[in-house]
Short mmCIF file of C-alpha atoms in Angstrom, two decimals:
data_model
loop_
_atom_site.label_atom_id
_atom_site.label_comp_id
_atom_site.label_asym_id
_atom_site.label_seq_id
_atom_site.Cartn_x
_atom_site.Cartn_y
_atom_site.Cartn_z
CA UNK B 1 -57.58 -35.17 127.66
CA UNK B 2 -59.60 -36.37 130.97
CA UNK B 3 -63.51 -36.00 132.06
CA UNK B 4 -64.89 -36.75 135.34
CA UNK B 5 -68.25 -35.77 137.27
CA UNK B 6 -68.89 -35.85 140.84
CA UNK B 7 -71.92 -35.14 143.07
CA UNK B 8 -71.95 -35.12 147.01
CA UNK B 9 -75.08 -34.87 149.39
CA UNK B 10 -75.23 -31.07 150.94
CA UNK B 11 -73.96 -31.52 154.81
CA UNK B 12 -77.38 -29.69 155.97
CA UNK B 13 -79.23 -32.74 153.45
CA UNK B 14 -77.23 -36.07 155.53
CA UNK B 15 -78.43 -34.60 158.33
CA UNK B 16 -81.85 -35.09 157.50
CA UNK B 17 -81.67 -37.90 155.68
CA UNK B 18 -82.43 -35.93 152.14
CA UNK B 19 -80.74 -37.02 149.53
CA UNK B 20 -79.01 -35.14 146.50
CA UNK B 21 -81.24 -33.33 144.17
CA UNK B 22 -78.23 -32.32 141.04
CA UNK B 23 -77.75 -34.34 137.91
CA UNK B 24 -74.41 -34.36 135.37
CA UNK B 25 -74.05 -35.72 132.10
CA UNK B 26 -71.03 -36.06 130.46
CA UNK B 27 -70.70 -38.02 126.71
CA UNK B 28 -67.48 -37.80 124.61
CA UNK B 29 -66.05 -39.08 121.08
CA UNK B 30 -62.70 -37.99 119.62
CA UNK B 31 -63.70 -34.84 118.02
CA UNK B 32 -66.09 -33.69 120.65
CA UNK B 33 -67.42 -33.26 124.76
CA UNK B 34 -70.43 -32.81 125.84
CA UNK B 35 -70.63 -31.39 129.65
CA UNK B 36 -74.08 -31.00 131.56
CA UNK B 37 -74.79 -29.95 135.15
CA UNK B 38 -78.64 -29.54 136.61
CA UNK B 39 -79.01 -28.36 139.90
CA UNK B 40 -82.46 -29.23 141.11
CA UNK B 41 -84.47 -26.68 143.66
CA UNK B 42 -84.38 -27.95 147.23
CA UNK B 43 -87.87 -26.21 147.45
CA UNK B 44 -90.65 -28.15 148.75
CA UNK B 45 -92.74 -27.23 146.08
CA UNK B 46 -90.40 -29.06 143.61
CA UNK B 47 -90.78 -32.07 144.97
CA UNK B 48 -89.62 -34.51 141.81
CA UNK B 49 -86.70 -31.80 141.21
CA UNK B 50 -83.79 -34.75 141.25
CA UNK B 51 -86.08 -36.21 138.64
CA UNK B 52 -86.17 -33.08 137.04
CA UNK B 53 -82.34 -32.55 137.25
CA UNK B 54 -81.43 -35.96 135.62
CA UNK B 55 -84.12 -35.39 132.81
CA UNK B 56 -83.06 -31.88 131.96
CA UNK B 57 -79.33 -32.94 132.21
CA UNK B 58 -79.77 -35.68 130.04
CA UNK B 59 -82.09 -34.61 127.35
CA UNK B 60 -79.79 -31.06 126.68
CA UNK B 61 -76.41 -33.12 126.95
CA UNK B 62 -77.81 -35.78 124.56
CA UNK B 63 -79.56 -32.83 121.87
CA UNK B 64 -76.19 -31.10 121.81
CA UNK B 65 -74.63 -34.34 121.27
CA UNK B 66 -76.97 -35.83 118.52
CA UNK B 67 -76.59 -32.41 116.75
CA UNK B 68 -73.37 -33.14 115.66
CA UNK B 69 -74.32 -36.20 114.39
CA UNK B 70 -76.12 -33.96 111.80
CA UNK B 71 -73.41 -31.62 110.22
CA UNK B 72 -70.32 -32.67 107.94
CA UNK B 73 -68.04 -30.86 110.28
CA UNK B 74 -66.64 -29.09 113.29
CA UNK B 75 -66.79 -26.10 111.53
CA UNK B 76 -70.23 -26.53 110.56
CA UNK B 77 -71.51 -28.17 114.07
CA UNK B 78 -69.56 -24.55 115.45
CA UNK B 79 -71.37 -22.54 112.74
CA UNK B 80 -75.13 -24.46 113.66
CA UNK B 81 -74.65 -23.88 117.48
CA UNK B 82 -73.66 -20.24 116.67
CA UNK B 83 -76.07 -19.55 115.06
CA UNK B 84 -79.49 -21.31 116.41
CA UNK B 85 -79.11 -20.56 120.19
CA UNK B 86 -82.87 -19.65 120.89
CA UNK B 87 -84.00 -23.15 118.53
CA UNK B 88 -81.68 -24.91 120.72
CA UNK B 89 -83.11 -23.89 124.50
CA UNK B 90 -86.53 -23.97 122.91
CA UNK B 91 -86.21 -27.51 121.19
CA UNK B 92 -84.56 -28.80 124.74
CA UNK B 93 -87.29 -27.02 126.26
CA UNK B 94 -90.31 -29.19 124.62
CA UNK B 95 -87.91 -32.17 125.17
CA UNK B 96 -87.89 -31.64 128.70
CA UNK B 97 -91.33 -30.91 129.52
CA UNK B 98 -92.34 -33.70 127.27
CA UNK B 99 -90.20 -36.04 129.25
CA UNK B 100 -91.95 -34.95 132.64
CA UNK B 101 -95.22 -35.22 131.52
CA UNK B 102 -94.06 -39.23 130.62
CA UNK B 103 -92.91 -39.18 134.06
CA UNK B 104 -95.78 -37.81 135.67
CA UNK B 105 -98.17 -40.52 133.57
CA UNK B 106 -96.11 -43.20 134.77
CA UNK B 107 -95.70 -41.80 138.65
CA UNK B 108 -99.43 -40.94 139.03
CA UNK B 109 -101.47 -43.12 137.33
CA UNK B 110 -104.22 -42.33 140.04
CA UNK B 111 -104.92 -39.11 138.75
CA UNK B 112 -107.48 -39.41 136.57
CA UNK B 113 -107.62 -35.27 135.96
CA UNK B 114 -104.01 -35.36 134.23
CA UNK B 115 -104.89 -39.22 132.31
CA UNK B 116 -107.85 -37.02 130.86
CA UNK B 117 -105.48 -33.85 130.30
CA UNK B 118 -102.31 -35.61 128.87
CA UNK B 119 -103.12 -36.22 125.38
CA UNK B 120 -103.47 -32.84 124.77
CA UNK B 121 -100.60 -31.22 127.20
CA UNK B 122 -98.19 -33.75 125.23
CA UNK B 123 -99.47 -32.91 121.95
CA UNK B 124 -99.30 -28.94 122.97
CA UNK B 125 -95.18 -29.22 124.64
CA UNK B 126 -94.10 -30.28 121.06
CA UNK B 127 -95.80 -26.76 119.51
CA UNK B 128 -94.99 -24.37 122.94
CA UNK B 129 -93.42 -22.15 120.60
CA UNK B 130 -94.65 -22.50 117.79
CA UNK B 131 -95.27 -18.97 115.84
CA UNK B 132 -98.82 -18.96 113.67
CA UNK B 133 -98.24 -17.41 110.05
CA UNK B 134 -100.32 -15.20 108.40
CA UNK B 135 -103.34 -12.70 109.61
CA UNK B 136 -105.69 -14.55 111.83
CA UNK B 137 -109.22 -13.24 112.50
CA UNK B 138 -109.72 -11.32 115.83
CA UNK B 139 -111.81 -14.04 117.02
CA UNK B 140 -109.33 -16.88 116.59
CA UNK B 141 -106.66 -15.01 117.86
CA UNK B 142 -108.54 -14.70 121.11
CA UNK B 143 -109.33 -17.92 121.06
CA UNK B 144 -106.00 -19.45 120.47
CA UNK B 145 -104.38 -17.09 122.94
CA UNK B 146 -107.31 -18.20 125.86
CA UNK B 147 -106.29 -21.90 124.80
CA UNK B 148 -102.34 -21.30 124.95
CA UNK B 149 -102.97 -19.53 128.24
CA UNK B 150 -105.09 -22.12 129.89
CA UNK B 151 -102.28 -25.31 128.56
CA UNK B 152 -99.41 -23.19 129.69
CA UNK B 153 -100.94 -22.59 133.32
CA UNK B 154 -101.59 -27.06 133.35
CA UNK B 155 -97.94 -27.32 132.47
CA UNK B 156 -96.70 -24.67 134.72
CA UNK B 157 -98.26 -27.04 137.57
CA UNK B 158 -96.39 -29.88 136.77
CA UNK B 159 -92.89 -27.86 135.78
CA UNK B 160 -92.97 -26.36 139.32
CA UNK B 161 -92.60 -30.03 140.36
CA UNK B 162 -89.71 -31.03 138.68
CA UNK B 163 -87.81 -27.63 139.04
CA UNK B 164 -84.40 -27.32 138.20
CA UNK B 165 -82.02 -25.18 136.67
CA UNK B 166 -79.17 -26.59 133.36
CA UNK B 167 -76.25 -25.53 132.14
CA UNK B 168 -74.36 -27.81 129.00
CA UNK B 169 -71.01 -27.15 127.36
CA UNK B 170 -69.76 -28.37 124.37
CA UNK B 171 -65.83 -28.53 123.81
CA UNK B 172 -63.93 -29.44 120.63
CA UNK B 173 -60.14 -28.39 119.34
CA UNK B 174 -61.73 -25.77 117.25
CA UNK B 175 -64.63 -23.88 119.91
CA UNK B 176 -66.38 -24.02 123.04
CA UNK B 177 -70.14 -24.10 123.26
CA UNK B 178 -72.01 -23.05 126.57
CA UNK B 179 -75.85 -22.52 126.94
CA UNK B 180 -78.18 -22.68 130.18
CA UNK B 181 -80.40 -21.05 132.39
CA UNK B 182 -80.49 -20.64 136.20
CA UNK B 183 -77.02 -20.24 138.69
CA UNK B 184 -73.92 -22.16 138.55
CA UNK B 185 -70.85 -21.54 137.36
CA UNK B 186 -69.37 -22.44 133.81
CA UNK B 187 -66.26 -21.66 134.10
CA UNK B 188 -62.40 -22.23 131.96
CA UNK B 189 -58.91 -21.72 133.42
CA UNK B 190 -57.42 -19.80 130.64
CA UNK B 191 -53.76 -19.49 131.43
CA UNK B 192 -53.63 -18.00 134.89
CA UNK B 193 -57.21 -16.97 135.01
CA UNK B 194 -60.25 -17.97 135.88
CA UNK B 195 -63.24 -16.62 133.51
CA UNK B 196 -66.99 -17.37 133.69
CA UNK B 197 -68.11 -18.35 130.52
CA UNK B 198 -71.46 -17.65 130.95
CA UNK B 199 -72.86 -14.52 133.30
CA UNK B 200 -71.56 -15.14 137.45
CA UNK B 201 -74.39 -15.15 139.43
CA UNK B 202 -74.81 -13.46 142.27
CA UNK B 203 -72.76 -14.89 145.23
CA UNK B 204 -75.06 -16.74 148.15
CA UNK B 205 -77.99 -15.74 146.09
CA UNK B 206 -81.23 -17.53 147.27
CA UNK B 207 -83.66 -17.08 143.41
CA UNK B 208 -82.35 -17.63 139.94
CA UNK B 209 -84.41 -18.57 136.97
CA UNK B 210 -84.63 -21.62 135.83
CA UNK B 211 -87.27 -24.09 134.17
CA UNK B 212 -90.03 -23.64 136.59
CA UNK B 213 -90.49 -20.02 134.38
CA UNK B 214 -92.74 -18.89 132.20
CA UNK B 215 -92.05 -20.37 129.12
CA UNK B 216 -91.21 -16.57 127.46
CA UNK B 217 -89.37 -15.99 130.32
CA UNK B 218 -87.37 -19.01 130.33
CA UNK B 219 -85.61 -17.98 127.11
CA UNK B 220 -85.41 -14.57 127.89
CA UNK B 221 -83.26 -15.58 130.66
CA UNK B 222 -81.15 -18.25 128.82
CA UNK B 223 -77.60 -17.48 128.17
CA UNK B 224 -75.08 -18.65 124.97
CA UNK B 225 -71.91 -18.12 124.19
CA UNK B 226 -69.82 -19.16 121.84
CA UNK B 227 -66.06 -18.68 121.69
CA UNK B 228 -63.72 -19.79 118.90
CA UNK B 229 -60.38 -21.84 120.36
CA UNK B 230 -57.66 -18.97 119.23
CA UNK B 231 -54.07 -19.34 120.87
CA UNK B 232 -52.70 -16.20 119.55
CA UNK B 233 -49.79 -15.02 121.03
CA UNK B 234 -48.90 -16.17 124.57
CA UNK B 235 -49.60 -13.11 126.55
CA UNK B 236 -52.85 -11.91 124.15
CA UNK B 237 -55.79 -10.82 125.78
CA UNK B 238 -57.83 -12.53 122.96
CA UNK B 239 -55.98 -16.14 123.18
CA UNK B 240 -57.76 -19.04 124.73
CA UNK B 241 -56.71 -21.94 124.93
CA UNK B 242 -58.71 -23.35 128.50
CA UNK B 243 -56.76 -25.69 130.30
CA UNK B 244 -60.00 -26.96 132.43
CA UNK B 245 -63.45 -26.48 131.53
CA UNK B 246 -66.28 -26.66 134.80
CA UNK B 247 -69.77 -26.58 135.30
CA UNK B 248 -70.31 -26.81 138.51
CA UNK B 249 -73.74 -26.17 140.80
CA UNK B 250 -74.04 -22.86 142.68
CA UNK B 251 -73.02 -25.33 145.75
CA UNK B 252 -69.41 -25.35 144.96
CA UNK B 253 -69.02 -21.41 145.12
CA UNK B 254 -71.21 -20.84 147.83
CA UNK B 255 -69.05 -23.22 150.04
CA UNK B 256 -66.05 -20.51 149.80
CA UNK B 257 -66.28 -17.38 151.76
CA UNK B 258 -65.21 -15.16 148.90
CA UNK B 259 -65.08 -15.65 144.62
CA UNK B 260 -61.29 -14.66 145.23
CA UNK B 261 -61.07 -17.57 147.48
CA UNK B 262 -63.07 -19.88 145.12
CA UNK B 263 -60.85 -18.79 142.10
CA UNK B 264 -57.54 -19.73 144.12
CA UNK B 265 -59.28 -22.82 144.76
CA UNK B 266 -59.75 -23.83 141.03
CA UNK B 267 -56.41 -22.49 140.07
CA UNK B 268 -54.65 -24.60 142.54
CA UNK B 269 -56.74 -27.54 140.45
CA UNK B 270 -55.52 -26.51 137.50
CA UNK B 271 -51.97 -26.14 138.51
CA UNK B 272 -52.17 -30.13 140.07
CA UNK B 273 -53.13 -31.38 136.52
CA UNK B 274 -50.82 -29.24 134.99
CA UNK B 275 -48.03 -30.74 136.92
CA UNK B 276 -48.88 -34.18 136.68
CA UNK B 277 -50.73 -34.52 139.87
CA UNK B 278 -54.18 -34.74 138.87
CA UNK B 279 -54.69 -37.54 139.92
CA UNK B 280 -54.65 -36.58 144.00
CA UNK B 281 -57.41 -34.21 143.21
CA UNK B 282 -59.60 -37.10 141.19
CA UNK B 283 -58.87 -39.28 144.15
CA UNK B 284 -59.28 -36.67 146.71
CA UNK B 285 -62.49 -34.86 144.71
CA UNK B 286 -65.69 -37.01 146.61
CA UNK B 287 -64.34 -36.15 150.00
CA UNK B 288 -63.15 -32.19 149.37
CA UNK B 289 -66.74 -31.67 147.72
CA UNK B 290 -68.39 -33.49 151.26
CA UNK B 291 -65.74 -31.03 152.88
CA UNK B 292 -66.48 -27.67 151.57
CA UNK B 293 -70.43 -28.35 151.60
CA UNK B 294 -69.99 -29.34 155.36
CA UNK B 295 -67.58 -26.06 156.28
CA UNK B 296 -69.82 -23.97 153.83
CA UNK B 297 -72.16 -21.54 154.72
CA UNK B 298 -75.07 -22.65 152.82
CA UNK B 299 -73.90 -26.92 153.20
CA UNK B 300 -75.84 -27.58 149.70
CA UNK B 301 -75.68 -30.45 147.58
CA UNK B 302 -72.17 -29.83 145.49
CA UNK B 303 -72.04 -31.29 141.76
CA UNK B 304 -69.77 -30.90 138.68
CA UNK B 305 -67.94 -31.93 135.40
CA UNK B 306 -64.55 -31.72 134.03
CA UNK B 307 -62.84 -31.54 131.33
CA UNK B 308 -59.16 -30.87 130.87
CA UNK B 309 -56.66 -30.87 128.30
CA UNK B 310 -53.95 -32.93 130.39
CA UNK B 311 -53.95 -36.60 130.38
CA UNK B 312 -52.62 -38.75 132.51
CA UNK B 313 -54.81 -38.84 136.00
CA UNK B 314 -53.88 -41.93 137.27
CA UNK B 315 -51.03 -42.30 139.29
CA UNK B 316 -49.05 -45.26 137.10
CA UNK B 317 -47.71 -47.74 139.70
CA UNK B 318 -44.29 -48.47 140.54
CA UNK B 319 -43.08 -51.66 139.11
#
């Protein structure tokens, strides 16, 4: 088994002087890997998004982490993930926005408005989803929904700075994990093909969701999946048995002309591990990434992790 991340400034970003605004996470054990990628929004209205990208990337890769920590087994860590997809993007949710809130205090201690505001924004990002039981007068109701309206609209304002979209994956011999929101590509090279474990976004697409939305609307547009590691048969349609796993930002696919000429491009990675020759591509992987942002059409930032079944990746030296 072998992990590695890499992020490279866009080409259009150098030129200016800009630096990167993605974030990746990766934390391992020997039963389990944990895989994040945030791609923060070059939009000048985000303008603490790399902030936002190493918070979010963090705080979802560590939550997925620290949940195994909890069960007595693979089997049950599988069955919890499985089955509590919407707790887990709303729990990472209030982690996130609680963590930029911190940030903000810390960043702008001159602004007295938020100082007088945070007590009660902090309080309110640990309870954003939080469901009231029971029949509530008409009166309260209104009340608490005027309330919930006016605290979401004072976080929205601060979100909007730090936006960013995440994606996380959690391997282990037995399943794969994968939640996020926003582009990107999460991705496995299952035999000879390449499949997106999570929906493909559209190709050179300019909007995606991501957490600058509308809380609602944020898990509304979240996606899970989880897939059971099954080798079946050899030629099975249902086998998979992923020899790579990839998150990468939408940077990386954007930088081909085609998806046909982006899924040659990961095959031929897969094939170099496969054969023992990993180890050019980790060598090789900080300069290709500069390449294919600076021949790309869109020259973003390009970021992702790695995980693959084949060990190895280092060239032993000849004695």
């Amino acid at each position: 088994m072998f992990t590695m991340q890499r992020s490279v400034t866009g080409f259009y970003k150098q030129q200016r002087n800009l630096q990167c605004e993605d974030a990746t996470f990766i934390k391992e054990n020997d039963d389990i890997v944990v895989m994040a990628c945030a791609d923060g929004h070059g939009d000048r209205k985000c303008k603490y998004a790399l902030q936002g990208a190493k918070l979010a990337s963090y705080i979802l890769g560590s939550f997925l982490y620290e949940l195994f920590d909890k069960e007595n087994s693979l089997d049950d860590y599988g069955e919890f993930l499985n089955e509590n997809r919407e707790y887990i993007m709303q729990t990472f949710v209030c982690k996130w926005v609680r963590a930029i809130l911190d940030d903000y205090k810390v960043t702008h201690s001159e602004d007295t408005n938020f100082s007088n505001q945070y007590n009660t924004l902090a309080k309110y990002a640990t309870k954003i989803y939080e469901v009231r039981n029971g029949a509530i007068p008409v009166k309260e109701f209104r009340k608490l929904a005027e309330e919930r309206h006016l605290l979401d609209d004072a976080l929205y304002k601060i979100t909007l700075l730090y936006g960013t979209t995440i994606n996380a994956v959690v391997k282990t011999k037995k399943f794969l994990f994968a939640i996020g929101i926003g582009d990107g590509d999460v991705i496995a090279v299952n035999g000879k093909r390449v499949e997106w474990l999570l929906p493909c976004s559209k190709h050179y697409s300019t909007s995606t969701a991501s957490l600058t939305n509308r809380f609602d609307v944020i898990i509304e547009n979240a996606h899970a999946i989880y897939i059971p590691i099954s080798p079946g048969k050899k030629f099975e349609k249902s086998r998979f048995v992923p020899d790579i796993v990839m998150i990468t930002t939408d940077g990386l696919r954007n930088s081909f002309w085609s998806d046909d000429a982006f899924i040659d491009n990961i095959l031929e990675i897969a094939s170099a591990f496969k054969n023992g020759e990993g180890y050019k591509f980790v060598r090789a992987s900080k300069k290709w990434a500069a390449e294919r942002s600076k021949n790309g059409l869109t020259q973003d930032d390009i970021s992702f992790c790695l995980w693959t079944k084949f060990s190895g990746c280092v060239k032993k030296n000849k004695r």
